[in-house]
Amino acid sequence: MAKMNLLQAINNALILSMQKHPSAMVFGEDVGHFGGVFRATSNLQEKFGKSRCFNTPLTEQGIIGFANGLASQGSYAIAEIQFADYIFPAFDQIVNETAKFRYRSGGQFSCGSLTIRTPYGGGIAGGHYHSQSPEAFFAHVPGLKVVIPRNPYQAKGLLLSSIEDPNPVLFMEPKRLYRAAVGDVPEEEYTLPLGKADVVKTGSDITLLAWGAQVEVIEKAASMAEQDGISCEVIDLQSILPWDVETVCQSVFKTGRLLINHEAPMTGGFASEIAATIQQECFLYLEAPIARVTGLDTPYPLAHEKEYMPDHLKTYEAIRRTMDY
Amino acid sequence: MAKMNLLQAINNALILSMQKHPSAMVFGEDVGHFGGVFRATSNLQEKFGKSRCFNTPLTEQGIIGFANGLASQGSYAIAEIQFADYIFPAFDQIVNETAKFRYRSGGQFSCGSLTIRTPYGGGIAGGHYHSQSPEAFFAHVPGLKVVIPRNPYQAKGLLLSSIEDPNPVLFMEPKRLYRAAVGDVPEEEYTLPLGKADVVKTGSDITLLAWGAQVEVIEKAASMAEQDGISCEVIDLQSILPWDVETVCQSVFKTGRLLINHEAPMTGGFASEIAATIQQECFLYLEAPIARVTGLDTPYPLAHEKEYMPDHLKTYEAIRRTMDY
Amino acid sequence: MQNRNHLSNVKISHNVSVIENGLLEIPMLQLLNEQGVEINPKKVKFFDRDTAQKILNSMHYTRLLDDRMIGAQRQGRISFYLASLGEEAATVASAAALEPQDMIMSQYREQGALVYRGYTTQQFMNQMFSNKDDPNKGRQMPIHYGDKALNFMTVSSPLGTQIPQAAGYAYGQKMAGQSAITICFFGEGAASEGDFHAGLNMAAVLNCPCVFFCRNNGYAISTPADEQFAGDGIASRGIGYGVKTIRVDGNDVLAVYSATAQARKIALEENCPVLVEAMTYRLSAHSTSDDPSGYRSKEEEQKWAERDPIVRFETWMQEKNWLDKEALEAYKTKTREEILAALKVAEKISICEIDEIINDVYDTPPWHLEKQLKELKSHIKKYPEAYPKTAGSNK
Amino acid sequence: MQNRNHLSNVKISHNVSVIENGLLEIPMLQLLNEQGVEINPKKVKFFDRDTAQKILNSMHYTRLLDDRMIGAQRQGRISFYLASLGEEAATVASAAALEPQDMIMSQYREQGALVYRGYTTQQFMNQMFSNKDDPNKGRQMPIHYGDKALNFMTVSSPLGTQIPQAAGYAYGQKMAGQSAITICFFGEGAASEGDFHAGLNMAAVLNCPCVFFCRNNGYAISTPADEQFAGDGIASRGIGYGVKTIRVDGNDVLAVYSATAQARKIALEENCPVLVEAMTYRLSAHSTSDDPSGYRSKEEEQKWAERDPIVRFETWMQEKNWLDKEALEAYKTKTREEILAALKVAEKISICEIDEIINDVYDTPPWHLEKQLKELKSHIKKYPEAYPKTAGSNK
Ligand SMILES: Cc1ncc(C[n+]2csc(CCOP(=O)(O)OP(=O)(O)O)c2C)c(N)n1
Ligand SMILES: Cc1ncc(C[n+]2csc(CCOP(=O)(O)OP(=O)(O)O)c2C)c(N)n1
Ligand SMILES: [Mg+2]
Ligand SMILES: [Mg+2]
């Protein structure tokens, strides 16, 4: 065990993967000698050489195009997109290529050994081009897996699983926790299952669901609610695609209430999919409408960041409204 | 009034707009002399000259980038993306630029005079690269409007509204109806409101909701259900963003049941947003879970197209299940 | 190569000198003139008679296949086809200059390369009839071939996407120590996509052993080359990327072969990309959905029909006494029959059973796909007449 | 210009000739040598003394602004800043060669152009403090300036997106019959984006009167130019697009001015794009979030510090007897004070009231945004201490 922050946990996972797989390569903008703008790839070039950890030209569509080719050749391609806000130039390569590679070839070729890492989310005074949470776009793309960790321990285990998984994985890192989240992390290799939610805290009155940096927000709201005698079950979804309907359903069967929190705008955000599925699966158990506490339907604003964010207070209020329904 | 098919109605709307606005320009791949691969832009170059209707090089990101610039300059930019399957290279220009142009500049600049037309949808033996229905991706982008017509009359009126609207509009055309849908269309200019759903048929037991080519599918299912004595209200949503929550709610207050049909894969499809909102707004009125009849969570297959499609039979079955809940 | 650093070695001038593209002339390699006469003074031996024969046969095969499939499409037996008439030298002779271990990424009009690699007639037909023997499992439109065993990447419709992929694939081959390159075919239209730029630049910077082979055939559907770019073709772009570049007469088998062989050699030995631009012409319609009479003249087509790459090559073979006309006729007859027979077989083979609808989205179907399949299957059981192609195999 | 058709006028060769980038040499225009001595033998008069003074002042202003704002960021008064140290000639002298009606699309490091256009100190400060007097309404990070009145397009972070937009904007200007062009600034890093390719190619094919101005400053954050491209800079790409191209010493005011003036003239008169590559160096860190000591040497920085564009230009002005040192010192003192004063004003101005959070998403807020605002406002009313910046104005 070692104390690591989220960045160190990721760096550590990358080192272990590169040691294990001689064909594992890490690349992206500034990831080489510099170690990435957030330093997640620090020392990889020094350790594994310039041919296995390298800067690319500044072209996200090129990075993912290259990564698709490299993965289809059989290598472990680990690509970094510097900010999730800049993943959109690569949207075609991801949606039309990465995700459909295996299906269209009847399983002859695939990008299964591709992992795309990208920092996402707000809370860092980054405005609308350094704060977006685009997970919902990718949740609508069959063939991809989408994974988001909430702390260093999850980050390392889930990233190692993502790299090992024989499917392309988009691994989104909550950048406001990069240095803020610190915890005990085993130094050796370990994996955490993809597609499985994590019940962070059990409770009986209402289920609170989030992922990434918002998990601590719902935990905080849960503490507030407990003071009012409301028992909250807190779940970290962890995998956005495929997601763990089973665990969420089990919880809602018990609590009868569900609140989902995410940073992205409400309309078409991933909470909509969860709400649509759960109202279907748990219809007769629901005692109140499923609540969504999310960003506004606007670009992510700078000056009004605090007001935009689905914080613990908004969550707490929504818990109250749901309980009082 | 004249009999027009959907393509002719669109062509007619484009002609009227170009006559009305000297700064209106139509451009895209093959839209010039050739009139577009579906011939929606036939004769525009002849009528308005090569500087107002022109072929572009084969680059969707360039087409929308160019269109954003042209619109921000104040011209009416009407861009065609040859197939909605090929809109993804332009995703960054649409999501990060078109949609945020006005917000980020505090209203100083905008792409309000931009309209993007693109044929979408399946049922034409096109496989996964000529059949996609990507509306849900764009529904998650504040700043855009997304509009889909179901027949020639709606197409002309909605397209004219889209071009006049001071916001960027993505206008998606159900290509399997291009020639199949024929109807009476006024020859003069008229507009239909954006953001408003159209109640195609009133009923009292269940609300069926769809858009574009799927409207006729739910109509067919409604006829089948009527034979069983089930009275269906049929609604064409028409605008995906912003969408007409009011009309749908009013209907569900009355029927107590909702079924949404779309071609795109289920997970993260636009039905999820509708279901999430309606379970919130109409919680106490719902007598059964909101049903989603959609494509499978796979790429759009060729040989199994028929099996993949959310056809009238699957819809009918879901109506029955919802009624029997 | 010039020093890559952003300022060292730069020449200084003291007057505003505007560089125009006319400054650079990129010649086109031709080894057989329009009459099929060899004009390389050195009389290099390119390939042996067997290879020549294989090239010629593959070109004929391709043309016969195209011809038959256009017919089949007109008869409504397949939904779509896309011919390569006039471009057979570009696709066949380039494939001939490669090694079997080289990966071919094609755009879609490179059936000639696939023929040369040994794709069987039955494989072609199974793909085009989307039947269950198609290795793509009938998931893609006709002409989206692919065969891992032949190192031929499955065709993908979105244009240009393969270009950066080729760089990545080649990088992987290099890292794995393979003596292999990747060749990526694309049209001059696809070269307008941003992915072209990304792919060439990355390949150059990252020293990827690949050949970017552009078929500049004058049209992208209806869009003529002069509405596609304003520079001197695609070759002139190579300079900007620091990529070695060869322009070649795409209707000249010898030239295409030599250029590709040379490109492959450079790519492999110097670990770098090479851009080849083959000047040719899409004599056919873009596809069976297209009618070129709306956008180009019969005269223009006629001019190019006279530059037939097969005729040119046959003249050369004849000159070398390598042309056995009788054998060739027999080969063509046999091929025609073979195509017809395979077509008849393929159209009778059923499509994949319904379970395949969820396979290969992931390595194994997750629970939500299993659930969707289960629901679908019980639905089909209820309405077997509505899903005649799968009801039979639906268990 | 060569004929654009895909095959006419092509030269034929009979040997495989591999074109390498070394074939083309693109010289760099320099009119003041490194010592600030004018080396154009023709002694052209570039601009009058007033303009020279304005250029010099603007360069100094920019440097003083940068200096102060880096300080303000270190003090935690603003969250972020991005300086243009060493690149002032490239951005100021290019702006000086334009007309006010020309649209400027900048990347983010072109504050010099904005200074020259007349953006006020208070405007700079309001933007950087995201306060309610910022015309962007505080919605963007510091340095994302924009001013419609000055024909300066609001900065957008995603790199390269402005390049095709510039083509479209210029096309619109041309169609509207304006005697105006669009200039688009970008870095050599941004030139790797697919949008660069799309923009230059479209501008060339569609005859858009615009100037693509690349600041090749050697770095994209930590990535040096030789890991960004393998060709001869960005200028060499112009050839491939059939775009007229000028390379210029970016630290030489006279050269940048002349090149841009010439480019503008060509763009406007010939209705075509022109590519200008200014060779310069990012002497500052990428931004206040960056520390270049991790990826480049002090020696390299020192070498470029000696090429200071301001010193070079002052030497020339001195030589012409145009340099009034006293007045300059007074200007700098005044500017420093003005910046400090404006900064103090700006940081006291509150941010926009909460209602602005939903404005400008659309021309008018649709009902769902109104609803979200209403809920937000009543929430803030309940917890005013938690939202101190907006609680006061929340009605
Ligand atoms: C990204 C994308 N945009 C548009 C299309 C539609 N499309 C198919 S082929 C084609 C023309 C391609 O021309 P070119 O690359 O020159 O190849 P050629 O057909 O001439 O062989 C177009 C526009 C596509 N397949 N992909
Ligand atoms: C699409 C996109 N990808 C990545 C970034 C992150 N980023 C901001 S500046 C920068 C480097 C830009 O370098 P260059 O274009 O050379 O301009 P310079 O900073 O040298 O002026 C990067 C990678 C971005 N803003 N947009
Ligand atoms: Mg072509
Ligand atoms: Mg730079």
CSV table of C-alpha atoms in Angstrom, one decimal, chain D residues 122-323:
chain,number,residue,atom,x,y,z
D,122,GLN,CA,-10.4,48.5,-19.0
D,123,GLN,CA,-11.7,46.1,-21.6
D,124,PHE,CA,-8.7,43.8,-21.1
D,125,MET,CA,-9.2,43.9,-17.4
D,126,ASN,CA,-13.0,43.3,-17.4
D,127,GLN,CA,-12.5,40.3,-19.6
D,128,MET,CA,-9.8,38.9,-17.4
D,129,PHE,CA,-11.7,39.4,-14.2
D,130,SER,CA,-14.9,37.9,-15.8
D,131,ASN,CA,-16.9,40.8,-14.4
D,132,LYS,CA,-20.2,42.1,-15.6
D,133,ASP,CA,-18.7,44.7,-17.9
D,134,ASP,CA,-16.9,42.1,-19.9
D,135,PRO,CA,-18.8,41.9,-23.2
D,136,ASN,CA,-18.4,38.1,-23.0
D,137,LYS,CA,-20.3,38.4,-19.7
D,138,GLY,CA,-17.6,36.6,-17.8
D,139,ARG,CA,-18.4,33.3,-19.5
D,140,GLN,CA,-14.9,32.5,-20.7
D,141,MET,CA,-11.5,32.1,-19.1
D,142,PRO,CA,-9.1,35.1,-19.1
D,143,ILE,CA,-7.5,36.0,-22.5
D,144,HIS,CA,-10.6,35.0,-24.5
D,145,TYR,CA,-11.1,38.5,-25.7
D,146,GLY,CA,-13.5,39.6,-28.4
D,147,ASP,CA,-15.0,42.8,-29.6
D,148,LYS,CA,-17.5,43.1,-32.4
D,149,ALA,CA,-17.0,46.9,-32.7
D,150,LEU,CA,-13.3,46.3,-33.4
D,151,ASN,CA,-13.9,43.4,-35.8
D,152,PHE,CA,-12.1,41.1,-33.5
D,153,MET,CA,-13.7,37.7,-33.2
D,154,THR,CA,-14.1,36.3,-29.7
D,155,VAL,CA,-11.4,33.8,-29.0
D,156,SER,CA,-12.3,30.2,-28.8
D,157,SER,CA,-10.1,27.6,-27.1
D,158,PRO,CA,-10.5,24.6,-29.4
D,159,LEU,CA,-7.5,24.9,-31.7
D,160,GLY,CA,-7.8,25.3,-35.4
D,161,THR,CA,-11.5,25.7,-35.5
D,162,GLN,CA,-11.1,29.3,-36.7
D,163,ILE,CA,-9.2,28.3,-39.8
D,164,PRO,CA,-12.2,27.1,-41.9
D,165,GLN,CA,-14.3,29.7,-40.2
D,166,ALA,CA,-12.0,32.4,-41.6
D,167,ALA,CA,-12.6,31.0,-45.1
D,168,GLY,CA,-16.4,31.2,-44.6
D,169,TYR,CA,-16.2,34.6,-43.1
D,170,ALA,CA,-14.1,35.9,-45.9
D,171,TYR,CA,-16.4,34.3,-48.5
D,172,GLY,CA,-19.3,36.2,-46.9
D,173,GLN,CA,-17.4,39.5,-47.0
D,174,LYS,CA,-16.7,38.9,-50.7
D,175,MET,CA,-20.3,38.1,-51.4
D,176,ALA,CA,-21.4,41.2,-49.6
D,177,GLY,CA,-19.1,43.2,-51.8
D,178,GLN,CA,-17.0,44.5,-48.9
D,179,SER,CA,-13.5,45.7,-49.4
D,180,ALA,CA,-12.4,43.6,-46.5
D,181,ILE,CA,-10.6,40.4,-45.7
D,182,THR,CA,-10.3,38.1,-42.8
D,183,ILE,CA,-7.1,37.3,-41.1
D,184,CYS,CA,-6.8,34.1,-39.1
D,185,PHE,CA,-3.9,33.7,-36.6
D,186,PHE,CA,-2.8,30.3,-35.4
D,187,GLY,CA,0.2,28.5,-34.0
D,188,GLU,CA,2.3,25.9,-35.8
D,189,GLY,CA,0.8,23.4,-33.3
D,190,ALA,CA,-2.8,24.2,-34.3
D,191,ALA,CA,-1.8,23.8,-37.9
D,192,SER,CA,-1.7,20.0,-37.2
D,193,GLU,CA,-5.4,19.9,-36.7
D,194,GLY,CA,-7.6,18.6,-39.5
D,195,ASP,CA,-9.4,21.9,-39.5
D,196,PHE,CA,-6.2,23.5,-40.9
D,197,HIS,CA,-6.3,21.3,-43.9
D,198,ALA,CA,-10.0,21.8,-44.4
D,199,GLY,CA,-9.7,25.6,-44.1
D,200,LEU,CA,-6.8,26.1,-46.4
D,201,ASN,CA,-8.1,23.8,-49.0
D,202,MET,CA,-11.6,25.2,-49.0
D,203,ALA,CA,-10.3,28.8,-49.0
D,204,ALA,CA,-8.2,28.0,-52.1
D,205,VAL,CA,-10.9,26.2,-54.0
D,206,LEU,CA,-13.6,28.7,-53.1
D,207,ASN,CA,-11.5,31.8,-53.6
D,208,CYS,CA,-11.8,33.3,-50.2
D,209,PRO,CA,-10.0,36.5,-49.6
D,210,CYS,CA,-8.3,35.7,-46.4
D,211,VAL,CA,-4.8,35.6,-44.8
D,212,PHE,CA,-3.8,32.6,-42.8
D,213,PHE,CA,-1.2,33.9,-40.5
D,214,CYS,CA,0.8,31.2,-38.7
D,215,ARG,CA,3.0,32.1,-35.7
D,216,ASN,CA,5.6,29.4,-35.9
D,217,ASN,CA,7.0,29.9,-32.4
D,218,GLY,CA,8.7,26.6,-32.1
D,219,TYR,CA,6.5,25.1,-29.4
D,220,ALA,CA,3.0,23.8,-28.8
D,221,ILE,CA,3.1,23.8,-25.0
D,222,SER,CA,6.0,21.4,-24.5
D,223,THR,CA,6.0,19.9,-27.9
D,224,PRO,CA,8.8,21.2,-30.1
D,225,ALA,CA,8.3,21.9,-33.7
D,226,ASP,CA,10.3,18.8,-34.8
D,227,GLU,CA,7.8,16.6,-33.0
D,228,GLN,CA,4.9,18.6,-34.6
D,229,PHE,CA,5.9,18.2,-38.3
D,230,ALA,CA,8.6,16.8,-40.4
D,231,GLY,CA,8.4,19.2,-43.4
D,232,ASP,CA,9.8,22.6,-43.9
D,233,GLY,CA,7.6,24.5,-41.4
D,234,ILE,CA,4.1,25.4,-42.3
D,235,ALA,CA,4.9,27.5,-45.4
D,236,SER,CA,5.7,24.4,-47.4
D,237,ARG,CA,2.2,23.2,-47.1
D,238,GLY,CA,0.9,26.2,-48.9
D,239,ILE,CA,2.2,24.8,-52.1
D,240,GLY,CA,0.1,21.7,-51.8
D,241,TYR,CA,-3.0,23.7,-51.6
D,242,GLY,CA,-2.1,26.0,-54.4
D,243,VAL,CA,-2.1,28.8,-51.9
D,244,LYS,CA,0.3,31.7,-52.3
D,245,THR,CA,2.7,31.7,-49.4
D,246,ILE,CA,5.1,34.1,-47.7
D,247,ARG,CA,7.6,33.2,-45.0
D,248,VAL,CA,8.7,36.0,-42.8
D,249,ASP,CA,11.0,36.8,-39.9
D,250,GLY,CA,8.4,37.1,-37.2
D,251,ASN,CA,10.6,39.3,-35.0
D,252,ASP,CA,11.1,41.9,-37.7
D,253,VAL,CA,8.5,44.6,-37.6
D,254,LEU,CA,9.2,45.8,-41.1
D,255,ALA,CA,9.2,42.4,-42.6
D,256,VAL,CA,6.0,41.3,-40.9
D,257,TYR,CA,4.3,44.5,-41.9
D,258,SER,CA,5.3,44.2,-45.5
D,259,ALA,CA,4.5,40.6,-45.8
D,260,THR,CA,1.0,41.1,-44.3
D,261,ALA,CA,0.3,44.2,-46.4
D,262,GLN,CA,1.3,42.2,-49.5
D,263,ALA,CA,-0.8,39.2,-48.4
D,264,ARG,CA,-3.8,41.4,-47.8
D,265,LYS,CA,-3.4,43.1,-51.2
D,266,ILE,CA,-3.2,39.7,-53.0
D,267,ALA,CA,-6.2,38.3,-51.0
D,268,LEU,CA,-8.4,41.3,-51.8
D,269,GLU,CA,-7.4,41.9,-55.4
D,270,GLU,CA,-7.1,38.3,-56.5
D,271,ASN,CA,-9.9,36.9,-54.3
D,272,CYS,CA,-7.7,34.2,-52.9
D,273,PRO,CA,-6.2,33.1,-49.6
D,274,VAL,CA,-2.5,33.8,-48.7
D,275,LEU,CA,-0.5,31.9,-46.2
D,276,VAL,CA,2.0,33.8,-44.1
D,277,GLU,CA,4.4,31.9,-41.8
D,278,ALA,CA,6.1,34.1,-39.2
D,279,MET,CA,9.1,32.5,-37.7
D,280,THR,CA,9.3,33.5,-34.1
D,281,TYR,CA,9.7,32.1,-30.6
D,282,ARG,CA,7.5,31.8,-27.6
D,283,LEU,CA,9.9,33.3,-25.1
D,284,SER,CA,7.3,33.1,-22.3
D,285,ALA,CA,6.0,29.9,-20.8
D,286,HIS,CA,3.0,28.5,-22.7
D,287,SER,CA,0.7,30.0,-20.0
D,288,THR,CA,0.8,30.6,-16.3
D,289,SER,CA,0.0,26.9,-15.8
D,290,ASP,CA,3.3,26.0,-17.6
D,291,ASP,CA,6.9,25.8,-16.7
D,292,PRO,CA,9.2,25.5,-19.7
D,293,SER,CA,12.3,24.6,-17.8
D,294,GLY,CA,11.1,21.0,-18.0
D,295,TYR,CA,11.4,20.8,-21.8
D,296,ARG,CA,13.9,23.4,-23.1
D,297,SER,CA,17.2,24.9,-22.2
D,298,LYS,CA,18.0,28.3,-20.8
D,299,GLU,CA,20.6,28.6,-23.6
D,300,GLU,CA,17.9,28.3,-26.3
D,301,GLU,CA,15.7,30.9,-24.6
D,302,GLN,CA,18.7,33.2,-24.2
D,303,LYS,CA,19.5,32.9,-27.9
D,304,TRP,CA,16.0,34.1,-28.7
D,305,ALA,CA,15.9,36.7,-26.0
D,306,GLU,CA,18.7,38.4,-27.9
D,307,ARG,CA,16.5,38.5,-31.0
D,308,ASP,CA,14.0,40.8,-29.2
D,309,PRO,CA,11.7,42.3,-31.7
D,310,ILE,CA,11.2,45.5,-29.8
D,311,VAL,CA,14.9,46.2,-29.5
D,312,ARG,CA,15.3,45.5,-33.1
D,313,PHE,CA,12.6,47.9,-34.1
D,314,GLU,CA,13.8,50.6,-31.7
D,315,THR,CA,17.2,50.5,-33.2
D,316,TRP,CA,15.6,51.1,-36.6
D,317,MET,CA,13.5,54.0,-35.3
D,318,GLN,CA,16.5,55.4,-33.6
D,319,GLU,CA,18.4,55.3,-36.9
D,320,LYS,CA,15.6,57.2,-38.6
D,321,ASN,CA,15.6,59.6,-35.7
D,322,TRP,CA,12.0,58.6,-34.9
D,323,LEU,CA,12.7,57.4,-31.4
